[in-house]
């Protein structure tokens, strides 16, 4: 099996690890995380260092690829950009939990995470670095643009289009033929019955516009993500974990 690493040793990283172990397609060497102590153990796997250690780690462990396990869409993009700057043409793999269901002629880009119980029905297209969380449903002929995400138990009907960096949150539902723009967030438990554009927070049943939203604004609120708000890159964050 090919040796890979996971970028991000948080709770989401543990879930991605579980998907990879159960899929049995890759050999996980460990985690890369700029904010965790080097050598610490996460679910039995070591934190090997930070992104700037990649050239060394690739050589030492014969690493052929990896997955970015960051739940926030914008932060995931910043990490991908940093990795690609340090190691151009790095191989970002997909992971598909064996309990997920993929329909006929589903198309996947790279760096996607498809979690247990999720369903992707026929002819749907998922671009790069998307997340389909546990028990999420993407019906037939849907489109997920890069860095978009479906939270657990969210559901999109047929022919739905989700713009890049947009998120459908916990238990929200989107009816057939809806178009959602880029960088928009549909709040938990909402019912979307109309089209919505870019940079919006949408909530309610039926969903309505609550306010405008800035690019990169946190929607999964943690102190770490607050640090990353409005960053264009991670270059100013210097790791002290370099080997």
Tab-separated table of C-alpha atoms in Angstrom:
chain	number	residue	atom	x	y	z
A	1	UNK	CA	0.000	0.000	0.000
A	2	UNK	CA	1.089	3.583	-0.612
A	3	UNK	CA	2.313	5.571	2.395
A	4	UNK	CA	0.307	8.745	3.093
A	5	UNK	CA	0.003	11.398	5.807
A	6	UNK	CA	-2.924	13.312	7.280
A	7	UNK	CA	-2.703	17.090	7.619
A	8	UNK	CA	-4.587	18.106	10.759
A	9	UNK	CA	-4.648	16.155	14.016
A	10	UNK	CA	-7.952	17.453	15.400
A	11	UNK	CA	-11.243	15.587	15.817
A	12	UNK	CA	-11.869	15.785	12.097
A	13	UNK	CA	-8.434	14.266	11.537
A	14	UNK	CA	-9.428	11.309	13.700
A	15	UNK	CA	-12.541	10.752	11.601
A	16	UNK	CA	-10.505	10.930	8.391
A	17	UNK	CA	-8.059	8.414	9.896
A	18	UNK	CA	-10.960	6.080	10.648
A	19	UNK	CA	-12.158	6.344	7.034
A	20	UNK	CA	-8.685	5.580	5.702
A	21	UNK	CA	-8.159	2.616	8.027
A	22	UNK	CA	-11.506	1.059	7.153
A	23	UNK	CA	-11.026	1.710	3.434
A	24	UNK	CA	-7.729	-0.185	3.629
A	25	UNK	CA	-6.305	1.393	0.501
A	26	UNK	CA	-3.432	3.389	2.019
A	27	UNK	CA	-0.891	3.010	4.805
A	28	UNK	CA	-1.158	6.016	7.145
A	29	UNK	CA	2.283	7.039	8.465
A	30	UNK	CA	1.106	9.760	10.852
A	31	UNK	CA	-0.160	13.322	11.201
A	32	UNK	CA	1.267	16.671	10.163
A	33	UNK	CA	0.079	19.581	12.300
A	34	UNK	CA	1.689	22.962	13.005
A	35	UNK	CA	-0.211	23.377	16.270
A	36	UNK	CA	0.375	19.985	17.914
A	37	UNK	CA	3.529	18.911	19.727
A	38	UNK	CA	5.849	16.865	17.570
A	39	UNK	CA	5.974	13.247	18.770
A	40	UNK	CA	2.593	13.372	20.502
A	41	UNK	CA	0.185	10.531	19.750
A	42	UNK	CA	-3.266	10.912	18.182
A	43	UNK	CA	-5.234	7.647	17.996
A	44	UNK	CA	-1.955	5.759	18.110
A	45	UNK	CA	-0.271	7.752	15.327
A	46	UNK	CA	2.547	10.267	15.809
A	47	UNK	CA	2.494	13.945	14.961
A	48	UNK	CA	5.512	14.005	12.645
A	49	UNK	CA	5.992	17.756	12.335
A	50	UNK	CA	4.521	20.607	10.316
A	51	UNK	CA	4.002	21.361	6.634
A	52	UNK	CA	7.483	22.858	6.283
A	53	UNK	CA	8.917	19.438	7.191
A	54	UNK	CA	7.287	17.826	4.160
A	55	UNK	CA	10.372	17.396	1.937
A	56	UNK	CA	12.182	15.591	4.747
A	57	UNK	CA	9.155	13.459	5.684
A	58	UNK	CA	8.499	12.475	2.072
A	59	UNK	CA	12.089	11.285	1.706
A	60	UNK	CA	12.289	9.508	5.063
A	61	UNK	CA	8.966	7.660	4.931
A	62	UNK	CA	8.526	7.283	1.158
A	63	UNK	CA	5.280	9.240	1.310
A	64	UNK	CA	3.318	9.288	-1.942
A	65	UNK	CA	0.375	11.508	-0.950
A	66	UNK	CA	-1.917	12.736	1.770
A	67	UNK	CA	-5.233	14.213	2.852
A	68	UNK	CA	-6.035	17.572	4.428
A	69	UNK	CA	-8.303	16.882	7.418
A	70	UNK	CA	-9.513	20.408	8.153
A	71	UNK	CA	-13.268	20.863	8.580
A	72	UNK	CA	-13.461	24.600	7.845
A	73	UNK	CA	-13.598	25.160	4.089
A	74	UNK	CA	-11.456	28.308	3.922
A	75	UNK	CA	-8.816	27.044	6.365
A	76	UNK	CA	-8.587	23.829	4.327
A	77	UNK	CA	-7.785	25.944	1.248
A	78	UNK	CA	-5.034	27.834	3.099
A	79	UNK	CA	-3.410	24.545	4.150
A	80	UNK	CA	-3.656	23.116	0.615
A	81	UNK	CA	-2.043	26.276	-0.770
A	82	UNK	CA	0.784	26.058	1.757
A	83	UNK	CA	1.446	22.389	0.980
A	84	UNK	CA	1.433	23.058	-2.768
A	85	UNK	CA	3.929	25.880	-2.307
A	86	UNK	CA	6.304	23.704	-0.278
A	87	UNK	CA	5.867	20.578	-2.450
A	88	UNK	CA	4.479	21.456	-5.894
A	89	UNK	CA	2.316	18.732	-7.427
A	90	UNK	CA	1.808	16.995	-4.088
A	91	UNK	CA	-0.619	14.077	-4.533
A	92	UNK	CA	-3.863	14.696	-2.638
A	93	UNK	CA	-5.865	11.471	-2.365
A	94	UNK	CA	-9.560	10.795	-1.713
A	95	UNK	CA	-10.953	8.621	1.045
A	96	UNK	CA	-14.319	6.887	0.779
A	97	UNK	CA	-15.625	5.060	3.843
A	98	UNK	CA	-16.811	1.534	2.953
A	99	UNK	CA	-20.264	2.355	4.383
A	100	UNK	CA	-20.711	5.242	1.925
A	101	UNK	CA	-22.749	4.692	-1.250
A	102	UNK	CA	-21.679	6.069	-4.634
A	103	UNK	CA	-24.098	5.845	-7.539
A	104	UNK	CA	-23.459	5.250	-11.215
A	105	UNK	CA	-21.094	7.639	-13.037
A	106	UNK	CA	-20.264	9.758	-9.993
A	107	UNK	CA	-17.171	11.871	-10.704
A	108	UNK	CA	-14.654	12.829	-7.992
A	109	UNK	CA	-11.757	15.248	-8.054
A	110	UNK	CA	-8.927	15.020	-5.489
A	111	UNK	CA	-8.618	15.531	-1.751
A	112	UNK	CA	-12.238	14.635	-0.964
A	113	UNK	CA	-13.491	12.975	2.226
A	114	UNK	CA	-16.659	10.859	2.032
A	115	UNK	CA	-17.729	9.685	5.460
A	116	UNK	CA	-19.778	6.702	6.720
A	117	UNK	CA	-23.412	6.544	5.662
A	118	UNK	CA	-23.145	9.310	3.086
A	119	UNK	CA	-24.904	8.793	-0.245
A	120	UNK	CA	-23.882	10.290	-3.584
A	121	UNK	CA	-26.348	9.386	-6.276
A	122	UNK	CA	-25.932	8.905	-10.010
A	123	UNK	CA	-24.211	11.454	-12.251
A	124	UNK	CA	-23.203	13.800	-9.448
A	125	UNK	CA	-19.904	15.677	-9.730
A	126	UNK	CA	-17.680	16.551	-6.779
A	127	UNK	CA	-14.712	18.752	-7.516
A	128	UNK	CA	-11.650	18.996	-5.208
A	129	UNK	CA	-11.214	19.109	-1.402
A	130	UNK	CA	-14.885	18.648	-0.527
A	131	UNK	CA	-16.311	16.967	2.588
A	132	UNK	CA	-19.443	14.838	2.726
A	133	UNK	CA	-19.996	14.173	6.413
A	134	UNK	CA	-21.727	11.206	8.037
A	135	UNK	CA	-25.244	10.419	6.760
A	136	UNK	CA	-25.227	13.317	4.281
A	137	UNK	CA	-27.098	12.883	1.003
A	138	UNK	CA	-26.220	14.321	-2.389
A	139	UNK	CA	-28.891	13.249	-4.838
A	140	UNK	CA	-28.589	12.605	-8.584
A	141	UNK	CA	-27.022	15.131	-10.983
A	142	UNK	CA	-25.731	17.438	-8.246
A	143	UNK	CA	-22.575	19.545	-8.354
A	144	UNK	CA	-20.271	20.350	-5.454
A	145	UNK	CA	-17.598	22.851	-6.398
A	146	UNK	CA	-14.174	22.767	-4.725
A	147	UNK	CA	-13.887	23.288	-0.950
A	148	UNK	CA	-17.628	22.966	-0.350
A	149	UNK	CA	-19.052	20.708	2.366
A	150	UNK	CA	-22.114	18.869	3.620
A	151	UNK	CA	-22.503	18.515	7.399
A	152	UNK	CA	-23.878	15.355	9.050
A	153	UNK	CA	-27.478	14.489	8.098
A	154	UNK	CA	-27.764	17.283	5.545
A	155	UNK	CA	-29.623	16.505	2.329
A	156	UNK	CA	-29.537	17.940	-1.184
A	157	UNK	CA	-32.217	16.947	-3.710
A	158	UNK	CA	-31.522	16.263	-7.356
A	159	UNK	CA	-29.813	18.822	-9.627
A	160	UNK	CA	-28.555	21.003	-6.762
A	161	UNK	CA	-25.443	23.124	-7.372
A	162	UNK	CA	-23.262	24.153	-4.411
A	163	UNK	CA	-20.676	26.886	-5.030
A	164	UNK	CA	-17.070	26.694	-3.907
A	165	UNK	CA	-16.401	27.220	-0.176
A	166	UNK	CA	-20.118	26.977	0.660
A	167	UNK	CA	-21.422	24.778	3.460
A	168	UNK	CA	-24.731	23.038	4.151
A	169	UNK	CA	-24.810	22.701	7.948
A	170	UNK	CA	-26.212	20.047	10.296
A	171	UNK	CA	-29.553	18.607	9.245
A	172	UNK	CA	-30.256	21.263	6.604
A	173	UNK	CA	-32.180	20.298	3.456
A	174	UNK	CA	-32.032	21.753	-0.038
A	175	UNK	CA	-34.879	20.960	-2.463
A	176	UNK	CA	-34.358	19.939	-6.092
A	177	UNK	CA	-32.838	22.259	-8.706
A	178	UNK	CA	-31.486	24.887	-6.291
A	179	UNK	CA	-28.323	26.895	-7.023
A	180	UNK	CA	-26.266	28.112	-4.046
A	181	UNK	CA	-23.434	30.566	-4.704
A	182	UNK	CA	-19.886	30.683	-3.381
A	183	UNK	CA	-18.794	31.299	0.236
A	184	UNK	CA	-22.348	30.941	1.569
A	185	UNK	CA	-23.492	29.024	4.649
A	186	UNK	CA	-26.870	27.358	5.151
A	187	UNK	CA	-27.601	27.206	8.888
A	188	UNK	CA	-28.387	24.002	10.766
A	189	UNK	CA	-31.895	22.616	10.296
A	190	UNK	CA	-32.782	25.008	7.461
A	191	UNK	CA	-34.995	24.223	4.466
A	192	UNK	CA	-33.782	25.861	1.255
A	193	UNK	CA	-36.514	26.278	-1.376
A	194	UNK	CA	-35.057	29.127	-3.449
A	195	UNK	CA	-31.792	30.096	-5.142
A	196	UNK	CA	-29.204	32.125	-3.196
A	197	UNK	CA	-26.064	33.956	-4.319
A	198	UNK	CA	-22.557	34.470	-2.973
A	199	UNK	CA	-21.282	35.419	0.496
A	200	UNK	CA	-24.507	34.900	2.431
A	201	UNK	CA	-25.624	33.424	5.742
A	202	UNK	CA	-28.943	31.684	5.119
A	203	UNK	CA	-31.165	30.258	7.817
A	204	UNK	CA	-34.747	29.204	8.555
A	205	UNK	CA	-37.634	27.141	7.193
A	206	UNK	CA	-38.022	28.311	4.552
A	207	UNK	CA	-34.474	29.673	4.529
A	208	UNK	CA	-33.963	33.412	4.107
A	209	UNK	CA	-30.955	35.709	3.971
A	210	UNK	CA	-29.809	36.644	7.479
A	211	UNK	CA	-26.805	38.769	6.501
A	212	UNK	CA	-23.819	39.086	4.203
A	213	UNK	CA	-20.755	36.993	4.964
A	214	UNK	CA	-17.070	37.780	4.453
A	215	UNK	CA	-14.801	35.408	2.572
A	216	UNK	CA	-13.130	33.122	5.103
A	217	UNK	CA	-15.415	34.084	7.984
A	218	UNK	CA	-15.508	31.193	10.482
A	219	UNK	CA	-18.691	29.151	10.634
A	220	UNK	CA	-17.270	26.304	12.736
A	221	UNK	CA	-16.353	28.487	15.690
A	222	UNK	CA	-13.099	27.650	17.478
A	223	UNK	CA	-10.343	29.961	18.773
A	224	UNK	CA	-7.861	28.592	16.228
A	225	UNK	CA	-10.139	29.358	13.293
A	226	UNK	CA	-10.638	32.886	14.561
A	227	UNK	CA	-6.879	33.389	14.043
A	228	UNK	CA	-7.173	32.409	10.388
A	229	UNK	CA	-10.046	34.760	9.513
A	230	UNK	CA	-9.067	37.119	6.645
A	231	UNK	CA	-5.688	35.440	6.074
A	232	UNK	CA	-4.681	34.998	2.445
A	233	UNK	CA	-2.033	32.414	3.278
A	234	UNK	CA	-0.312	30.647	6.177
A	235	UNK	CA	3.112	32.050	5.316
A	236	UNK	CA	3.242	34.236	8.437
A	237	UNK	CA	2.794	31.195	10.704
A	238	UNK	CA	6.278	29.807	11.351
A	239	UNK	CA	6.477	26.365	12.877
A	240	UNK	CA	8.908	25.517	15.686
A	241	UNK	CA	8.638	21.812	14.881
A	242	UNK	CA	10.978	21.655	11.873
A	243	UNK	CA	13.285	18.674	11.859
